[in-house]
XYZ file of N, CA and C in Angstrom:
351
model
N -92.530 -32.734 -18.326
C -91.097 -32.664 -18.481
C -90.445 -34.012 -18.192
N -91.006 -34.535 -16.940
C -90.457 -35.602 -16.841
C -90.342 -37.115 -18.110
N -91.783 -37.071 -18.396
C -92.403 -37.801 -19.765
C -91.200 -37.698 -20.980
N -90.937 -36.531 -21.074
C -90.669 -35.861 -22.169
C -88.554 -36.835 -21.983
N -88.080 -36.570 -20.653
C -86.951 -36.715 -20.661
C -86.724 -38.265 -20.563
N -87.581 -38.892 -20.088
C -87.878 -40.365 -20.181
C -87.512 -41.048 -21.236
N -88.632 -40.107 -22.604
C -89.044 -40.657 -23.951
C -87.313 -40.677 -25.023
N -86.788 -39.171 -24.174
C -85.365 -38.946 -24.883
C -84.652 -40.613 -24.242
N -84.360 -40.403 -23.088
C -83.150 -41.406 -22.583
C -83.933 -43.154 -23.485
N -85.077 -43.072 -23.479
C -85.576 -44.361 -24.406
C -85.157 -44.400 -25.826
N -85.375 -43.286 -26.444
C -84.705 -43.491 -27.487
C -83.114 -43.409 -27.462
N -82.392 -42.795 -26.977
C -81.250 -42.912 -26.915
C -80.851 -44.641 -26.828
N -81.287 -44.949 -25.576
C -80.814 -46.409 -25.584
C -81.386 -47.228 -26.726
N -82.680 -47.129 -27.427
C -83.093 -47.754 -28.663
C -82.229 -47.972 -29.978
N -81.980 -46.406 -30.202
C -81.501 -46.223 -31.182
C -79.521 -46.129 -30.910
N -79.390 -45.775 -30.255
C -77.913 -45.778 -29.780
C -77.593 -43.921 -29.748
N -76.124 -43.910 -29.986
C -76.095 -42.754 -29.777
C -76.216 -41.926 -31.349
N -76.370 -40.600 -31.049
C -76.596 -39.900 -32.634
C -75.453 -39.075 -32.491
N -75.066 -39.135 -34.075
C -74.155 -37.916 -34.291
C -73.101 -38.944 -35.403
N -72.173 -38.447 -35.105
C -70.729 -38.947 -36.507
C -70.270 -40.191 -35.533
N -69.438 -41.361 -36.201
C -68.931 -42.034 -35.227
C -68.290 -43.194 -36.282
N -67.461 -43.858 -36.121
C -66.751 -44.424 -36.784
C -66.487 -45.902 -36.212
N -67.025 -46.976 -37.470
C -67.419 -48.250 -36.916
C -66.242 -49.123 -37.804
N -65.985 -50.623 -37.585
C -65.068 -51.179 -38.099
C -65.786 -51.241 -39.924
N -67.018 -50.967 -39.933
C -67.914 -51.012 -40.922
C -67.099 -49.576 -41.844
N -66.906 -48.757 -41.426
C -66.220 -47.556 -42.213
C -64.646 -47.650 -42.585
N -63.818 -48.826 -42.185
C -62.901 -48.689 -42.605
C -62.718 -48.957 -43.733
N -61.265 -48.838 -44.622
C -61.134 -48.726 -46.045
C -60.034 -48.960 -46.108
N -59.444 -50.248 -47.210
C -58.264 -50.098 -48.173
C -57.607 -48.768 -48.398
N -56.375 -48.581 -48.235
C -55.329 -47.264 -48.887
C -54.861 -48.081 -49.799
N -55.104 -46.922 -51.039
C -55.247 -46.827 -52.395
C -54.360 -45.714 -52.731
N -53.882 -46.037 -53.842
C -52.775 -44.559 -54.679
C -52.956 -45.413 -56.278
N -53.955 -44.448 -56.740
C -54.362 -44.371 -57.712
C -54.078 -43.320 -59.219
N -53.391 -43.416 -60.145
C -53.358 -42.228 -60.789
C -54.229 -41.756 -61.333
N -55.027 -40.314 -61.182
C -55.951 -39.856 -61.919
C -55.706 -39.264 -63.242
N -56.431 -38.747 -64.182
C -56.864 -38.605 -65.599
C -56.074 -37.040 -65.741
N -55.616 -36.464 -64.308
C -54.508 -35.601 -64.759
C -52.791 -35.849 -64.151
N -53.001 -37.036 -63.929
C -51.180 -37.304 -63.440
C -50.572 -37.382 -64.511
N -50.404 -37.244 -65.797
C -49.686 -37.089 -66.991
C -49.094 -38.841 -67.174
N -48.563 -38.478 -68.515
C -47.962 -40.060 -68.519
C -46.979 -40.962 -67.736
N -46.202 -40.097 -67.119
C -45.330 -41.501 -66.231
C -46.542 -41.885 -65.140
N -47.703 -41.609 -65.314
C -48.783 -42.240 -63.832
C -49.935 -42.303 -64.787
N -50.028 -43.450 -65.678
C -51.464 -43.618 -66.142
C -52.269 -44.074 -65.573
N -53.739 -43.386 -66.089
C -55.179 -42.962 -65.072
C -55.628 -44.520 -65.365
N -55.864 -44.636 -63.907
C -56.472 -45.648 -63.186
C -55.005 -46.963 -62.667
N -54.079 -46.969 -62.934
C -52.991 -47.754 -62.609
C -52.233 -47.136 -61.240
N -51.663 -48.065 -60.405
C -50.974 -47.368 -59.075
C -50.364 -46.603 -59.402
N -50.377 -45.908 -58.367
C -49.344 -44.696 -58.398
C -47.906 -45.165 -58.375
N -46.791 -45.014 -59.178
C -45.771 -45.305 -58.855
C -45.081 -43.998 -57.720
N -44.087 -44.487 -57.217
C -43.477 -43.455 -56.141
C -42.175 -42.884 -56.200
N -42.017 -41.532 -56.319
C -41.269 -40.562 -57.007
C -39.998 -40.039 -55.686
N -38.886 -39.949 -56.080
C -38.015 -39.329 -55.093
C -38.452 -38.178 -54.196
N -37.996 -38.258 -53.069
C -38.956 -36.828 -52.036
C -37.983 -35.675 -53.144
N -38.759 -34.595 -52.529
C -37.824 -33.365 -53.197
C -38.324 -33.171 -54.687
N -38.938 -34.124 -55.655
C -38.752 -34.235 -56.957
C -40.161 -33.483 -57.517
N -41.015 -32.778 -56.668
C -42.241 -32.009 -56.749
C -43.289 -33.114 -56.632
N -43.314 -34.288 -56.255
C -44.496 -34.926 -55.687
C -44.899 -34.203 -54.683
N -45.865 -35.085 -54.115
C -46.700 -35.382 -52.567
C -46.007 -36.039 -51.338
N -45.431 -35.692 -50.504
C -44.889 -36.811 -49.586
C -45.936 -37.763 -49.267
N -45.402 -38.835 -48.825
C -46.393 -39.871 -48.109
C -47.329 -39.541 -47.184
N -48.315 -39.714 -47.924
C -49.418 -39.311 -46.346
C -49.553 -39.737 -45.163
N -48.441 -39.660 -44.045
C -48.712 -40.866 -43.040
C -49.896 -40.128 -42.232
N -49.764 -38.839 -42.172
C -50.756 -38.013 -40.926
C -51.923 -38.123 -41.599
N -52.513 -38.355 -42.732
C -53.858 -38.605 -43.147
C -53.981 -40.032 -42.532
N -53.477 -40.776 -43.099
C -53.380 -42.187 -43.157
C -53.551 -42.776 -41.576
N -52.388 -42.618 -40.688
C -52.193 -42.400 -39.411
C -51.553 -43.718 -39.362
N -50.391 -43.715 -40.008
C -49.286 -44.878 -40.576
C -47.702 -44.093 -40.508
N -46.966 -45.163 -39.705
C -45.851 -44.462 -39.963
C -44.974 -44.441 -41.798
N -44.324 -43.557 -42.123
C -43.809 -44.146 -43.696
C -42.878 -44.936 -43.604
N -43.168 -46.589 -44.439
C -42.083 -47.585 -44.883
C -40.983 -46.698 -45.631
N -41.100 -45.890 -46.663
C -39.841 -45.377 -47.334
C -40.100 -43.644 -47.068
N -39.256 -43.076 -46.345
C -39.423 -41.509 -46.031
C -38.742 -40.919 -47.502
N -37.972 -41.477 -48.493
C -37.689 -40.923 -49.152
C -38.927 -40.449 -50.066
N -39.673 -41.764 -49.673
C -40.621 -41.189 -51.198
C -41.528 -40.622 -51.189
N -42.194 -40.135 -52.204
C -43.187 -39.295 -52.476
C -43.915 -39.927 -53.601
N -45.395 -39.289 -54.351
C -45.995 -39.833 -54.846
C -46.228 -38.181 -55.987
N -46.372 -38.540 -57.081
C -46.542 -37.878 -58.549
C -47.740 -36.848 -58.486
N -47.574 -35.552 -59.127
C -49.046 -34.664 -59.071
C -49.874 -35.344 -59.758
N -50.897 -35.654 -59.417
C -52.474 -36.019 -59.687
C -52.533 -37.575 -59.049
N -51.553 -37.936 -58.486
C -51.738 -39.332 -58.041
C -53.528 -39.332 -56.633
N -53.897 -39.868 -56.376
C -55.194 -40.261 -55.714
C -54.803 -41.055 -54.749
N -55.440 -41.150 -53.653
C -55.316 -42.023 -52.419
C -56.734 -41.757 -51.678
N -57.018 -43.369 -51.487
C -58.189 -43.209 -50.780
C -58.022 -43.027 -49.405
N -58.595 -42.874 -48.440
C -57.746 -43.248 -46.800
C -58.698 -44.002 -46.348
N -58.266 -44.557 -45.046
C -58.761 -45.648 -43.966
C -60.110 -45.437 -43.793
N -60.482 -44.286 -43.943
C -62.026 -43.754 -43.252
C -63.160 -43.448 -44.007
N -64.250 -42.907 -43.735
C -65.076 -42.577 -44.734
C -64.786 -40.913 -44.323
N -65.425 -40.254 -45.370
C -65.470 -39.057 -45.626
C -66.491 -38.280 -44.954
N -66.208 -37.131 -43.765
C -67.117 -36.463 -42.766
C -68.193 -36.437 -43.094
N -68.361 -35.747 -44.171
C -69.957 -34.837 -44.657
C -70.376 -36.205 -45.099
N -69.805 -37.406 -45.947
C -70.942 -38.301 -46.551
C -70.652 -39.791 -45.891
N -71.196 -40.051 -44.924
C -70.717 -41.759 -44.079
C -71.122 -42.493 -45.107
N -70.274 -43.531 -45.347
C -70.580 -44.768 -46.371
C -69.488 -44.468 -47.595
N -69.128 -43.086 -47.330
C -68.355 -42.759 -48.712
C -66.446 -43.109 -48.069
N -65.601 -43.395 -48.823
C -64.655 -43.561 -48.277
C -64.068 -42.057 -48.674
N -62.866 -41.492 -48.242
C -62.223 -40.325 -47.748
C -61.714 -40.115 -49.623
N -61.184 -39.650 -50.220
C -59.871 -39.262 -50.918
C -59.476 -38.065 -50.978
N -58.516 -37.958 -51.462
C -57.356 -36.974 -51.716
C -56.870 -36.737 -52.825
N -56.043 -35.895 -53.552
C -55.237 -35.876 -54.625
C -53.426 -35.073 -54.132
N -52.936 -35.048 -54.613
C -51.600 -34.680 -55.216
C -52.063 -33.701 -55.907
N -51.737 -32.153 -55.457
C -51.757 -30.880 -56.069
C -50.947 -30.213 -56.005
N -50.434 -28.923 -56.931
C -49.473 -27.946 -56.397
C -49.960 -26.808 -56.786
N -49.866 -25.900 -55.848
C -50.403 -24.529 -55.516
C -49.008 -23.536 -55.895
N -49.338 -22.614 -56.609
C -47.945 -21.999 -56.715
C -48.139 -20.611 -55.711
N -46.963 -20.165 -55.025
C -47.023 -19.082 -54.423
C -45.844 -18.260 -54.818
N -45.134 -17.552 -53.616
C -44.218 -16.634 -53.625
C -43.044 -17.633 -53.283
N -43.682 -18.487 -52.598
C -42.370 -19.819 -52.314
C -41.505 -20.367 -53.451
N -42.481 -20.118 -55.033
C -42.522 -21.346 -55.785
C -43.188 -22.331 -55.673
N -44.129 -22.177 -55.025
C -45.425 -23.211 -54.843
C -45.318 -24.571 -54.062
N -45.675 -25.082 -53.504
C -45.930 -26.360 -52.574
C -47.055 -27.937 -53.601
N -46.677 -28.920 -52.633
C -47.650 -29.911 -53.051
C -48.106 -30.264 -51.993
N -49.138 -30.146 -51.703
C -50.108 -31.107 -51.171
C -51.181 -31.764 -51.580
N -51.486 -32.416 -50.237
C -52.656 -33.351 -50.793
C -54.006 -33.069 -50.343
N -54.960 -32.720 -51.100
C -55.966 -31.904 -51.042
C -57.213 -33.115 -50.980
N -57.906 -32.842 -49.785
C -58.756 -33.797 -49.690
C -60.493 -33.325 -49.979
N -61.002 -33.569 -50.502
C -62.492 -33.118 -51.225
C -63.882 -33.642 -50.426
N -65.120 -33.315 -50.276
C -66.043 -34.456 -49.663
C -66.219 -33.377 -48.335
């Protein structure tokens, strides 16, 4: 037993620690990208331009992002794309994204930003 707990704390210090963890190596450019369904005022692959709040965009992602918003008015177009700061849980090396969606309900439906990965 003793052997055994030795061999752990050796590798631990060898290898470092295991599990998820986030290095200056994982950070990432924020990106707002229009995808291949933001319709024509947001053609696919060009920035996202940024749409009045209220006007059925996306608000600004600051709580993804973890940025306060330069303009609170605005919002960003359905199908617009944004990459975020981080990589993406399930795949390290991959950076994060999101889209601009709207879900319709009993409300009249909402937009958010739906993150995939």
């Amino acid at each position: 037993m003793v052997i055994r707990t030795a061999l752990l704390v050796v590798a631990v210090v060898a290898l470092g620690p295991v599990g998820c963890s986030s290095s200056d190596s994982d950070r990432y450019d924020v990106w707002f990208t229009c995808s291949d369904t933001a319709g024509a005022a947001c053609p696919q692959g060009q920035p996202c331009p940024t749409v009045p709040h209220g006007s059925g965009g996306c608000d600004y992602p600051s709580d993804l992002i973890g940025d306060t918003v330069a303009d609170p008015d605005a919002a960003f177009p359905l199908g617009c794309q944004v990459g975020l700061p981080y990589a993406a849980g399930a795949y390290p090396g991959q950076q994060q994204t999101c889209y601009c969606a709207s879900y319709s309900g009993a409300d009249g439906g909402v937009r958010v930003w739906m993150c995939g990965q």
